[in-house]
XYZ file of C-alpha atoms in Angstrom:
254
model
C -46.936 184.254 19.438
C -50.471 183.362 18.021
C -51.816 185.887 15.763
C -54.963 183.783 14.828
C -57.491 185.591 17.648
C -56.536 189.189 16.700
C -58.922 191.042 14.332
C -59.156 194.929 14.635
C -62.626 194.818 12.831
C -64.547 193.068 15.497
C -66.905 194.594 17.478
C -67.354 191.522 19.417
C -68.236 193.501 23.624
C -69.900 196.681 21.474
C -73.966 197.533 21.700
C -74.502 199.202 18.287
C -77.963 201.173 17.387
C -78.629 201.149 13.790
C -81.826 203.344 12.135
C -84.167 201.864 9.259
C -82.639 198.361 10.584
C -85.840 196.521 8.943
C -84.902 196.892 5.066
C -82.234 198.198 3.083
C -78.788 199.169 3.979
C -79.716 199.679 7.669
C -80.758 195.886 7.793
C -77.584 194.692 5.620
C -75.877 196.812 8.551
C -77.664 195.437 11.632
C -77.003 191.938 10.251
C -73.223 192.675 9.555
C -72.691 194.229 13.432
C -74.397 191.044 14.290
C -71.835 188.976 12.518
C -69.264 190.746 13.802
C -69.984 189.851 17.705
C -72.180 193.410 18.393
C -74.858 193.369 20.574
C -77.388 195.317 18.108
C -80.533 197.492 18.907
C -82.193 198.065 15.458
C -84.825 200.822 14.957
C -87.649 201.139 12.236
C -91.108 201.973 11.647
C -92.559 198.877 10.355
C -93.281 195.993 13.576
C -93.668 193.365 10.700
C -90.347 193.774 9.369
C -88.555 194.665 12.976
C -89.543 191.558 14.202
C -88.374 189.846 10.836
C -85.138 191.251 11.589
C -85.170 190.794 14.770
C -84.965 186.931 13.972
C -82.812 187.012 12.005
C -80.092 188.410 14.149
C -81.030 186.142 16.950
C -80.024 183.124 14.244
C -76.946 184.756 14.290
C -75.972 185.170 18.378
C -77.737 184.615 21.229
C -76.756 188.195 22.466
C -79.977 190.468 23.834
C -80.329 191.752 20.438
C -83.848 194.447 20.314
C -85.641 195.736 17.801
C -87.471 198.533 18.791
C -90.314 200.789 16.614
C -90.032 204.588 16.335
C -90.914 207.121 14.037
C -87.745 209.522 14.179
C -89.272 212.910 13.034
C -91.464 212.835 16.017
C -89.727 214.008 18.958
C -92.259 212.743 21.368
C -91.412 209.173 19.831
C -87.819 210.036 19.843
C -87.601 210.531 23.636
C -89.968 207.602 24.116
C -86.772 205.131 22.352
C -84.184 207.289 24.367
C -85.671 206.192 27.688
C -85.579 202.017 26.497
C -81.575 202.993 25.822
C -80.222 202.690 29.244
C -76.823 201.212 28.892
C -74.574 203.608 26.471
C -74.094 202.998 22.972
C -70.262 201.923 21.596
C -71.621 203.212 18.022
C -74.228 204.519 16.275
C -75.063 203.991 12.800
C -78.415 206.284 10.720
C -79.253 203.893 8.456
C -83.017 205.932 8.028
C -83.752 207.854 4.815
C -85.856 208.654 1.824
C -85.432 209.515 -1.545
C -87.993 211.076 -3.743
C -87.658 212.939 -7.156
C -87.994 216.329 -8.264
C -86.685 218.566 -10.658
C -86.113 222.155 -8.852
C -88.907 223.813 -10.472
C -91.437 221.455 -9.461
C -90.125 221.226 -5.697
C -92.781 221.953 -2.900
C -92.949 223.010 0.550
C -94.244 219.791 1.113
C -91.334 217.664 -0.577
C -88.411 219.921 0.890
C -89.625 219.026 4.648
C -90.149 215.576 4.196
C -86.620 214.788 2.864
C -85.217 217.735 5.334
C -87.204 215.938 8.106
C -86.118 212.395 7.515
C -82.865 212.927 6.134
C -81.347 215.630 8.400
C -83.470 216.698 11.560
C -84.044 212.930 12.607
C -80.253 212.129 12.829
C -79.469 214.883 13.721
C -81.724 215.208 16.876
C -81.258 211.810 17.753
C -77.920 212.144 17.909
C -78.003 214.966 20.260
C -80.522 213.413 22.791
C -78.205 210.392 22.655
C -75.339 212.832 23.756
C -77.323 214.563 25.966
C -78.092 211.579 28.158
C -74.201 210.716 27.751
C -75.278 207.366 25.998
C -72.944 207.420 23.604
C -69.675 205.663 25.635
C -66.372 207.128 25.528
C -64.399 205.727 21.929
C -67.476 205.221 20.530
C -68.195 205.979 16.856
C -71.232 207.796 14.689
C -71.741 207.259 11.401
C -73.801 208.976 9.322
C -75.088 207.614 5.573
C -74.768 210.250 3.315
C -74.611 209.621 -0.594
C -72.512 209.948 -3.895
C -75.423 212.725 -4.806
C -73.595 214.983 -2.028
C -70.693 215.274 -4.626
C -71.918 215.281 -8.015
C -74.362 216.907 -10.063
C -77.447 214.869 -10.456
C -80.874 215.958 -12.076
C -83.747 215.578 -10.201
C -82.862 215.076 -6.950
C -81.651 218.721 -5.705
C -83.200 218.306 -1.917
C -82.423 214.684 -1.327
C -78.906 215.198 -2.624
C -78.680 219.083 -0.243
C -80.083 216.856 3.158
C -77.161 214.248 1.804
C -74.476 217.149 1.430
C -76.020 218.516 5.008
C -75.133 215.657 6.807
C -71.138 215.868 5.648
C -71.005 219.064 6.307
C -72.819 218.619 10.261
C -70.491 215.422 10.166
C -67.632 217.656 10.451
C -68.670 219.837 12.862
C -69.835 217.146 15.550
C -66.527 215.231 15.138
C -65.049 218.652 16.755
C -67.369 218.807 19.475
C -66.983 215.106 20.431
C -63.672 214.709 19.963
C -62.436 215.314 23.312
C -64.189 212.373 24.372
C -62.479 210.541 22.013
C -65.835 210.055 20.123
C -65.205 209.975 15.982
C -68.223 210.974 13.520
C -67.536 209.636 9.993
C -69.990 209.543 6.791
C -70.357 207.175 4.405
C -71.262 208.021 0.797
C -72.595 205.324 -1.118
C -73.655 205.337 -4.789
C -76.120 203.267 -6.627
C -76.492 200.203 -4.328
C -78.756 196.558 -5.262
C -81.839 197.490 -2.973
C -85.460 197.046 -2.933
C -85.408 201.093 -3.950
C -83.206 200.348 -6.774
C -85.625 198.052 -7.794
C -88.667 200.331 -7.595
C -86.695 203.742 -8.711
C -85.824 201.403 -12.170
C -89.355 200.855 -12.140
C -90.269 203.747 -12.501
C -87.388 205.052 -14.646
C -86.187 202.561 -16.512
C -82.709 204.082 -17.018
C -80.923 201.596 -14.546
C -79.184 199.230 -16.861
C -77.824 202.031 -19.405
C -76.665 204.207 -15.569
C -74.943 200.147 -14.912
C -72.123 200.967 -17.745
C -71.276 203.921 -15.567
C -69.760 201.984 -13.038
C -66.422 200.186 -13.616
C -67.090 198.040 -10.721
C -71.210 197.617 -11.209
C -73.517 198.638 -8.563
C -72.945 198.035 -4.944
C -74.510 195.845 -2.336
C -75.918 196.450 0.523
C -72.977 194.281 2.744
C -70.587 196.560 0.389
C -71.788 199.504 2.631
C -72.590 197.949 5.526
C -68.752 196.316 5.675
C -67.597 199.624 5.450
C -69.351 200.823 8.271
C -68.045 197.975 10.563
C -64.947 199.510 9.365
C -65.707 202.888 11.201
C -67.244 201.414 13.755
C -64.486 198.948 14.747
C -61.204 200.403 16.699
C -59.305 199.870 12.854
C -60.151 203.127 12.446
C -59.657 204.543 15.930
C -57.285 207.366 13.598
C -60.152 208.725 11.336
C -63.262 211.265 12.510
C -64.589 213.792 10.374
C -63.986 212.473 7.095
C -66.790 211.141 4.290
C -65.965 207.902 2.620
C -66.977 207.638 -1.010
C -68.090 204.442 -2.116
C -68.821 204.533 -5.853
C -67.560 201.500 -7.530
C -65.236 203.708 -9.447
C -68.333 206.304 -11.241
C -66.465 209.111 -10.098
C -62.672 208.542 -11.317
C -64.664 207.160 -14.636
């Protein structure tokens, strides 16, 4: 018999939403779902860049790909993209988030509600208007972008790295209240990965080369993470909800 059509990674048949799809690892994601034979709806803030990457997915397939523009801390705008979802979702991916820098004793008011804001309420609410409207299908997957700052010690970055630690921890809990729909809820935990804010954090910094020899495998790229997220949301890993996958080019076991 013919093995050559089988692949458990496709998603070829699946509609897949994917936050901050205009840049970043959300776009290396959208693009990757696209590849993959997923019908994608990408969400961002920026029309410029939606409509960028909206082209670039229709180079890709001819399926009714969208790109549509929300800001995701607003709930009014949040409800406003629920009702342009009317089909349900096979997976969702939260691509979205910030990082800014701050020692503890400098922290404000200010900088803890931004990062909470983007980082934890947005996905987080999302995801439960999505379930609330039941337009998330049965077998479908969430996945959640958390980050290698969720498990180690890093100065300077205290409330990005407790909204990153939040979202394992509410990753956990949701996998047990969806599971009876057969619904998984995964993380992913990236570390240092080639973006545009790698770019402007070294900038700033300029401690990324000497952070490079930290990592036996050298930074990631963005299709590193967003491969691994076709992983979770493909039926390969139909066995696996609740769980955080760390992807750190070896820094940890280093």
């Amino acid at each position: 018999m013919s093995t050559t059509a089988y692949n458990p990674f496709s998603l070829s048949g699946k509609r897949i939403l994917v936050t901050g799809a205009s840049s970043g690892l959300g776009l290396a994601t959208a693009i990757a779902c696209a590849r993959m034979g997923a019908e994608v709806i990408g969400v961002g803030r920026d029309p410029e860049r939606l409509q960028s990457a909206l082209q670039a997915l229709q180079a890709i397939s001819p399926l009714q790909h969208q790109m549509l523009s929300a800001e995701l801390t607003d709930g009014a705008a949040r409800d406003a993209l629920l009702a342009q979802i009317t089909t349900p979702l096979n997976g969702v991916v939260h691509g979205a988030g910030i990082s800014r820098l701050s020692p503890v004793r400098m922290i404000t008011e200010a900088h803890l509600r931004e990062v909470q804001a983007v980082n934890v309420e947005a996905p987080t609410l999302l995801t439960q208007g999505l379930l609330r409207k039941n337009l998330i299908a049965q077998e479908g997957s969430i996945v959640f972008i958390s980050s290698i700052a969720a498990h180690i010690g890093v100065a300077g970055v205290a409330a990005y790295s407790g909204t990153k630690a939040a979202l394992i921890a509410i990753t956990r809990c949701l996998a047990m209240e969806v599971i009876k729909r057969r619904i998984r809820a995964n993380c992913l935990s990236p570390a240092l990965v080639e973006t545009p804010l790698l770019d402007a954090t070294a900038a700033i910094t300029g401690t990324i080369e000497q952070e490079r020899n930290n990592y036996p495998l050298g930074f990631g790229k963005p299709d590193d993470v967003a491969h691994a997220a076709i992983f979770l949301l493909s039926d390969a890993s139909r066995w696996i909800t609740g769980t955080t996958m760390v992807m750190d080019g070896g820094l940890t076991i280093s």
